CSV table of N, CA, C and O in Angstrom, one decimal:
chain,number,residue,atom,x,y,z
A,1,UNK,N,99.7,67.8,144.6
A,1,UNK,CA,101.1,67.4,144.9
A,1,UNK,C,101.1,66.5,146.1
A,1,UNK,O,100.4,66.8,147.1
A,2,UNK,N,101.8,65.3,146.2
A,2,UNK,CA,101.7,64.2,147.0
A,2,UNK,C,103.5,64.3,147.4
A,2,UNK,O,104.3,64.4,146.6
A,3,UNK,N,103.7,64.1,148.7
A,3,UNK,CA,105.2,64.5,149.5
A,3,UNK,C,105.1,63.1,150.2
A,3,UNK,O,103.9,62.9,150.6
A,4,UNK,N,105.7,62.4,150.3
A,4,UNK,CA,105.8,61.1,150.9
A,4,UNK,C,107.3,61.5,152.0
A,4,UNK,O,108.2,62.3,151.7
A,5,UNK,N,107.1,60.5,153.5
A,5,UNK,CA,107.7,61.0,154.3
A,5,UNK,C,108.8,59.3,154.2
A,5,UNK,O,109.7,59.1,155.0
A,6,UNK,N,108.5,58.8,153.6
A,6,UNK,CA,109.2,57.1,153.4
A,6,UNK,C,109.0,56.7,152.4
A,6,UNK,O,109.7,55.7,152.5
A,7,UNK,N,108.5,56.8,151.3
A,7,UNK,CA,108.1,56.3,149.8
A,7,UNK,C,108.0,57.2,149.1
A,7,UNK,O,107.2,58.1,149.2
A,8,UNK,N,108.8,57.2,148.2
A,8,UNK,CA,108.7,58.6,146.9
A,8,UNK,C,107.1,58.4,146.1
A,8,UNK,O,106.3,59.3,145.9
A,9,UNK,N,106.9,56.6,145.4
A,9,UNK,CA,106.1,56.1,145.1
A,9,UNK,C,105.4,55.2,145.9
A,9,UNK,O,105.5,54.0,145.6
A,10,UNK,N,104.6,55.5,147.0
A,10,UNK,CA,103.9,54.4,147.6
A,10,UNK,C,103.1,53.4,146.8
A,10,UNK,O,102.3,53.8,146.0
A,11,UNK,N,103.2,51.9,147.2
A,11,UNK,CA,102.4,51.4,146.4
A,11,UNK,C,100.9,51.2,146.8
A,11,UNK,O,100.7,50.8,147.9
A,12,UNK,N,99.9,51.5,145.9
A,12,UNK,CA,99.3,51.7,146.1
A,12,UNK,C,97.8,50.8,146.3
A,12,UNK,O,96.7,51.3,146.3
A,13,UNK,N,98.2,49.2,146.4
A,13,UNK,CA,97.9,47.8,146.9
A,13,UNK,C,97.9,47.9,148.2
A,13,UNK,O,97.2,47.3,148.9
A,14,UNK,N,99.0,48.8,148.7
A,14,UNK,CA,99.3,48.4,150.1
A,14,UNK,C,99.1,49.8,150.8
A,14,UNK,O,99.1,50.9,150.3
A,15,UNK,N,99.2,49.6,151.9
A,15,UNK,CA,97.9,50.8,152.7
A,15,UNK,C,98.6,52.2,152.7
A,15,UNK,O,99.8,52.2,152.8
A,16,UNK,N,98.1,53.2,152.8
A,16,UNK,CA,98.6,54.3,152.7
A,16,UNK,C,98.0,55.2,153.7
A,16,UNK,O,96.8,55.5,153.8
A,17,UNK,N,98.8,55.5,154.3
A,17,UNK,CA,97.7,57.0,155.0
A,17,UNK,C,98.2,57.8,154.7
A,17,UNK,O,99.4,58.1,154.6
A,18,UNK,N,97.0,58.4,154.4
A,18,UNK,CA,97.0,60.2,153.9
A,18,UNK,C,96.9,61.3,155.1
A,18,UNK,O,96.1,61.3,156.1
A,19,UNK,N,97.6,61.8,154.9
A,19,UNK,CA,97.7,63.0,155.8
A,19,UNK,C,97.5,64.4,155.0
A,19,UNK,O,98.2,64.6,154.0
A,20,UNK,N,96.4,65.7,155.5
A,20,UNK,CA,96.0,66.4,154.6
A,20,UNK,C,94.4,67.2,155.1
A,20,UNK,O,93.7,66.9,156.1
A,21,UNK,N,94.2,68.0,154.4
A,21,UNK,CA,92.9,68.7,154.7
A,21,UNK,C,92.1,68.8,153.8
A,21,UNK,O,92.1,69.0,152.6
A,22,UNK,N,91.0,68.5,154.8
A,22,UNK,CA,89.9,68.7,153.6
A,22,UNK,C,88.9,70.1,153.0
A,22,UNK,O,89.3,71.1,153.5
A,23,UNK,N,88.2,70.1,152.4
A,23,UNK,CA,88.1,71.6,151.8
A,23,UNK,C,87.9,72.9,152.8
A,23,UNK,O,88.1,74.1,152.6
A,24,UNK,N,87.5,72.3,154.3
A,24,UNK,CA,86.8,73.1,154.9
A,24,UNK,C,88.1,73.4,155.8
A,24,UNK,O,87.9,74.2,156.7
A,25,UNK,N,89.3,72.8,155.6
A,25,UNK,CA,90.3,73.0,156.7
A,25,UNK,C,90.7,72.3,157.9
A,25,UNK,O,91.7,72.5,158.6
A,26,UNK,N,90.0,71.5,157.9
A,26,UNK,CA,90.3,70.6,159.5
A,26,UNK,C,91.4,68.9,158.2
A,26,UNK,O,91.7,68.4,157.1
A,27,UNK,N,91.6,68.8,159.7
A,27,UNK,CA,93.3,68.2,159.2
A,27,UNK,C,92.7,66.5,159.4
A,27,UNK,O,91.9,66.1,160.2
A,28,UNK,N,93.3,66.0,158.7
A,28,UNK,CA,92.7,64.4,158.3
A,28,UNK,C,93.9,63.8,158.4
A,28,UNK,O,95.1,64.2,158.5
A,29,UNK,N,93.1,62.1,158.5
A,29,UNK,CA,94.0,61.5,158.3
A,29,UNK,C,93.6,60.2,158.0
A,29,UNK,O,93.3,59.4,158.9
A,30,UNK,N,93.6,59.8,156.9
A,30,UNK,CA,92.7,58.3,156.1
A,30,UNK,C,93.1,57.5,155.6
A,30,UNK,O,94.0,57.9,154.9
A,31,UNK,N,93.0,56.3,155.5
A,31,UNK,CA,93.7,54.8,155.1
A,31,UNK,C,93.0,54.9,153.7
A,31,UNK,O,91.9,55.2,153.6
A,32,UNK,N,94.1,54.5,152.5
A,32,UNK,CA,93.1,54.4,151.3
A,32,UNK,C,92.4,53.7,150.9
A,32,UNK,O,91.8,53.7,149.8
A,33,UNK,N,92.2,52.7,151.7
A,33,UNK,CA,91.1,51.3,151.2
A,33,UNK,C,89.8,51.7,152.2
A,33,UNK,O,88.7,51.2,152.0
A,34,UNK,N,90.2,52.8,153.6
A,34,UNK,CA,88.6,53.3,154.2
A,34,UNK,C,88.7,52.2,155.4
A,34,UNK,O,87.7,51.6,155.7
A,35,UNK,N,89.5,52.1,155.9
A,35,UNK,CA,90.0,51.0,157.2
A,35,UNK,C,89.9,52.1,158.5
A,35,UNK,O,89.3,52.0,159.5
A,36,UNK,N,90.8,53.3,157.9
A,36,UNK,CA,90.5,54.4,159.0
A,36,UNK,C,90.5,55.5,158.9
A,36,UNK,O,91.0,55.6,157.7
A,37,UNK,N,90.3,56.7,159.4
A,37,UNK,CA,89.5,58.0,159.0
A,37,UNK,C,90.0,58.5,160.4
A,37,UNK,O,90.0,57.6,161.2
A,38,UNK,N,90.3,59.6,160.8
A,38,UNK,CA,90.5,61.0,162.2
A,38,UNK,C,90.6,62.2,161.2
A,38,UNK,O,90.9,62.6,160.0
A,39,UNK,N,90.0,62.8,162.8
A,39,UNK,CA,90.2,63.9,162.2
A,39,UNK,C,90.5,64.8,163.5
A,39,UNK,O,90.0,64.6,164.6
A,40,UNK,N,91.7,66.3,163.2
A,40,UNK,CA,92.1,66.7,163.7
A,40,UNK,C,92.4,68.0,164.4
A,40,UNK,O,91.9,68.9,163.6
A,41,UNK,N,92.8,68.6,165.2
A,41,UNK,CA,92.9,70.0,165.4
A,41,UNK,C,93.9,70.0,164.8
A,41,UNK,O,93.3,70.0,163.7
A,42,UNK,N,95.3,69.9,164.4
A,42,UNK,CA,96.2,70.5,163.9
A,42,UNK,C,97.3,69.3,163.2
A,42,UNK,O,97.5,68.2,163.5
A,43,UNK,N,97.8,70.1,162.2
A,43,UNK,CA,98.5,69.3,161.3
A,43,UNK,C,99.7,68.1,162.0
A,43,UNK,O,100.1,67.0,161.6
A,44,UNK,N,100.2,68.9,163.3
A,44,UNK,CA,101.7,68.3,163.9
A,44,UNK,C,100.1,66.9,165.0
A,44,UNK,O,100.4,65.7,165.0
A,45,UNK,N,98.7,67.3,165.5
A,45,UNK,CA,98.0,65.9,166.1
A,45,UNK,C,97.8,65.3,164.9
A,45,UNK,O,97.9,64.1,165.3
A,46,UNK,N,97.4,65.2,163.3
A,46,UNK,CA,97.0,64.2,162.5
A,46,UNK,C,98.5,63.4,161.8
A,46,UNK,O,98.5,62.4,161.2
A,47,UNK,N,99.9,64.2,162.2
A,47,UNK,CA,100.9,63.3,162.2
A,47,UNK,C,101.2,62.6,162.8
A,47,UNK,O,101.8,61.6,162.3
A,48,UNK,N,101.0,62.7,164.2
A,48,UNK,CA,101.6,62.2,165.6
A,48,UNK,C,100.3,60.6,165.2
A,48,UNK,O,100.8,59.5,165.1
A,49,UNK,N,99.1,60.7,165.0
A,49,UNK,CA,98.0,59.9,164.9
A,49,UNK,C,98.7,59.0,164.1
A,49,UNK,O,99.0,57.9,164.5
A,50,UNK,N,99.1,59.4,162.7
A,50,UNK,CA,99.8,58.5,161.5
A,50,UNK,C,100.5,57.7,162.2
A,50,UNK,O,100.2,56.5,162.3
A,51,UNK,N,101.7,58.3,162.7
A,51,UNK,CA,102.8,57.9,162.9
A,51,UNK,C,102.6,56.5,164.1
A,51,UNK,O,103.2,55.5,164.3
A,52,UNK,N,101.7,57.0,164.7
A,52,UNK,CA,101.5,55.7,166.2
A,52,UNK,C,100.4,54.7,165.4
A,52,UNK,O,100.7,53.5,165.4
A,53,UNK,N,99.5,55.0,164.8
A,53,UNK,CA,98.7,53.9,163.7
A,53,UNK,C,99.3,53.2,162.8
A,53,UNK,O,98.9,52.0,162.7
A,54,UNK,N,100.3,53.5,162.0
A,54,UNK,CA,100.9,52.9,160.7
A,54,UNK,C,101.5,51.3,161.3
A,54,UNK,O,101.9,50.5,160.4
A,55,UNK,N,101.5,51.1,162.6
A,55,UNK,CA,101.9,50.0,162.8
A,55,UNK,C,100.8,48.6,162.1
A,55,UNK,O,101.0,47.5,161.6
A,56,UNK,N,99.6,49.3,162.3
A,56,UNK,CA,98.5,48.6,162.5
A,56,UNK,C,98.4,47.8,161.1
A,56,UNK,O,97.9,46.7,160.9
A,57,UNK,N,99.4,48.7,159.9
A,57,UNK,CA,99.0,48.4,158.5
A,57,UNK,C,100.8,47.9,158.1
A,57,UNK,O,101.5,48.8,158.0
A,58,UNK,N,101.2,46.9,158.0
A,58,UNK,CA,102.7,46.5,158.1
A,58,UNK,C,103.3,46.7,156.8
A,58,UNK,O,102.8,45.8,156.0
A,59,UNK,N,103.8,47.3,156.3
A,59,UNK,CA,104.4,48.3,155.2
A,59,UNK,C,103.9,49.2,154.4
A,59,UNK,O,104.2,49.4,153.2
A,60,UNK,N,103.0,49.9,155.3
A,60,UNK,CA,102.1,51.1,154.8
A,60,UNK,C,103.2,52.3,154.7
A,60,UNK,O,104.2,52.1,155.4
A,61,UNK,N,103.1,53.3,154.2
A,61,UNK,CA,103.4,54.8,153.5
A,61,UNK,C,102.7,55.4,154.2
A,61,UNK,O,101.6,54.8,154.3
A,62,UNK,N,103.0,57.0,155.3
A,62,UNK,CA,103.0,58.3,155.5
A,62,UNK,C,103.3,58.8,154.2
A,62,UNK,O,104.2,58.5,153.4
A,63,UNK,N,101.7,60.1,154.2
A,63,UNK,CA,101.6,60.7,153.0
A,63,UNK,C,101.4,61.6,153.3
A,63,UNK,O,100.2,61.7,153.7
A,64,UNK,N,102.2,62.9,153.3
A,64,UNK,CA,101.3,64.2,153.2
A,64,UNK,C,100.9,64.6,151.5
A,64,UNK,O,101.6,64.3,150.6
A,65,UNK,N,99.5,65.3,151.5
A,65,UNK,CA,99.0,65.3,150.6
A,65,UNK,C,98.2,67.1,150.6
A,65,UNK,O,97.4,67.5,151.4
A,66,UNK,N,98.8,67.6,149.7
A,66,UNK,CA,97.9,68.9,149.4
A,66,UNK,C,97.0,68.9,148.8
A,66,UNK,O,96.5,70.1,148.8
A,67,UNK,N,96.4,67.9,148.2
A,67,UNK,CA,95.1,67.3,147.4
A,67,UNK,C,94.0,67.2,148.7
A,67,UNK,O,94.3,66.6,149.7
A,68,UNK,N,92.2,68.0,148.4
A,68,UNK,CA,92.0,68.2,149.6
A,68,UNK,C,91.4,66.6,150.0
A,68,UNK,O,91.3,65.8,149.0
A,69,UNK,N,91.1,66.1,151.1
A,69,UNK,CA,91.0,64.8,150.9
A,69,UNK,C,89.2,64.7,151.3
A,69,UNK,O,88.5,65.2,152.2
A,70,UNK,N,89.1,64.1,150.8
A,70,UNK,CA,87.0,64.0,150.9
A,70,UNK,C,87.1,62.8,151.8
A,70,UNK,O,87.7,61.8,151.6
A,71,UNK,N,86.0,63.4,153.4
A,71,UNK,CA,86.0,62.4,155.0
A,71,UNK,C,85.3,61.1,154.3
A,71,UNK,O,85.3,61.1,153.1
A,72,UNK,N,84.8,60.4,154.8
A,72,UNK,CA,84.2,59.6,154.2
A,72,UNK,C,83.3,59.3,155.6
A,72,UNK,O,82.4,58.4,155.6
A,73,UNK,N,83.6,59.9,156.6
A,73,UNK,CA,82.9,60.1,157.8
A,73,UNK,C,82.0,61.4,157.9
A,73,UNK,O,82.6,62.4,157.6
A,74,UNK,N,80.9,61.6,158.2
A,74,UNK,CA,80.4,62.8,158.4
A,74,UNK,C,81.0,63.7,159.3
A,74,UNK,O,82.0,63.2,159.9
A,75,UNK,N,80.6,64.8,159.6
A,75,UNK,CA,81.1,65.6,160.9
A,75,UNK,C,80.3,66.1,161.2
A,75,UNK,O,80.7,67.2,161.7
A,76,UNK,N,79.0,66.1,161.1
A,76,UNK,CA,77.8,67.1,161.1
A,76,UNK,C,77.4,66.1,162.4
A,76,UNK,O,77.8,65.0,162.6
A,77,UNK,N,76.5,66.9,163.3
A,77,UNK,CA,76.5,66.4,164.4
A,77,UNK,C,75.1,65.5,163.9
A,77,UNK,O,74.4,65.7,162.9
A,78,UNK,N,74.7,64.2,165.2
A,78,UNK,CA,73.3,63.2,164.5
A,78,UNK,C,72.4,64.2,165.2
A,78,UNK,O,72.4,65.1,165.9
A,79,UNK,N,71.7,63.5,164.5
A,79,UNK,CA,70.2,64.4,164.2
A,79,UNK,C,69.6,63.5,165.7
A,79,UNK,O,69.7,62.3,166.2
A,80,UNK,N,68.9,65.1,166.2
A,80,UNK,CA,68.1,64.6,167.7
A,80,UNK,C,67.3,64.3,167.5
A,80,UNK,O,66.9,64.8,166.4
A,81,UNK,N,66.3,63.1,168.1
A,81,UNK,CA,65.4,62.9,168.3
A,81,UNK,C,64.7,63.2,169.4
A,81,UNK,O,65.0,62.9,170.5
A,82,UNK,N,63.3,63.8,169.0
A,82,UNK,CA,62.6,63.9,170.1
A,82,UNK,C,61.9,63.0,170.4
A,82,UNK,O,61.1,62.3,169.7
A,83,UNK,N,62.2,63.0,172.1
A,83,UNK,CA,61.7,62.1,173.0
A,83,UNK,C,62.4,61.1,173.2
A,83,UNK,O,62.0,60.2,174.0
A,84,UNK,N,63.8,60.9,172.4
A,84,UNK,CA,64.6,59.7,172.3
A,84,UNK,C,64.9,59.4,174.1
A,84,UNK,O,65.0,58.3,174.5
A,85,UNK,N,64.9,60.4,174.8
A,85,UNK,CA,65.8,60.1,176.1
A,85,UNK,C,64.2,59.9,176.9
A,85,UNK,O,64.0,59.2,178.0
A,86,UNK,N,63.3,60.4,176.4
A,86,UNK,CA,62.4,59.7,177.5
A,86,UNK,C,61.9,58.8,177.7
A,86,UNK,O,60.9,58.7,178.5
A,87,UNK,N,62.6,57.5,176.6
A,87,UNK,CA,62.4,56.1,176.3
A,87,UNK,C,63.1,55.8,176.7
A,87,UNK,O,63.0,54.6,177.1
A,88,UNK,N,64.7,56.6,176.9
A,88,UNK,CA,66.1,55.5,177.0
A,88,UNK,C,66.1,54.9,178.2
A,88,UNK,O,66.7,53.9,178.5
A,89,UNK,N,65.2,55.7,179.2
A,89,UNK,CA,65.6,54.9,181.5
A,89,UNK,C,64.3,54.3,181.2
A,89,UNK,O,63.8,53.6,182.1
């Protein structure tokens, strides 16, 4: 189920952010063409994020969405390398 906070039918040419969680629980928030991606502690910070970004996309749709939404960013932390830092000075 898809709840639009300005568009019953957003079109869907023109940018959308989704607002929503993904399977593991942490609160998103993603442009549908992959322009932009956050991610959040709590449902009222990935609104507040929408709401001050949506300028960026000029007649884009706020979406909350109960559909879970797949990151398109990892979240898993990068892989260390050893010795990386005793090259880096």
């Amino acid at each position: 189920m898809i709840e639009s906070s300005s568009n019953p039918e957003p079109d869907r040419r023109g940018s959308i952010l989704y607002v929503g969680q993904d399977r593991a629980g942490h609160w998103l928030v993603q442009e549908n063409h992959g322009l932009l991606e956050g991610r959040f502690i709590s449902r009222h910070a990935a609104w507040r994020f929408a709401r001050d970004e949506v300028h960026a996309f000029p007649g884009a749709a706020i979406v909350f969405t109960t559909e879970a939404i797949v990151p398109s960013i990892p979240f898993e932390p990068a892989p260390t390398q050893i010795g990386a830092l005793d090259r880096a000075a």
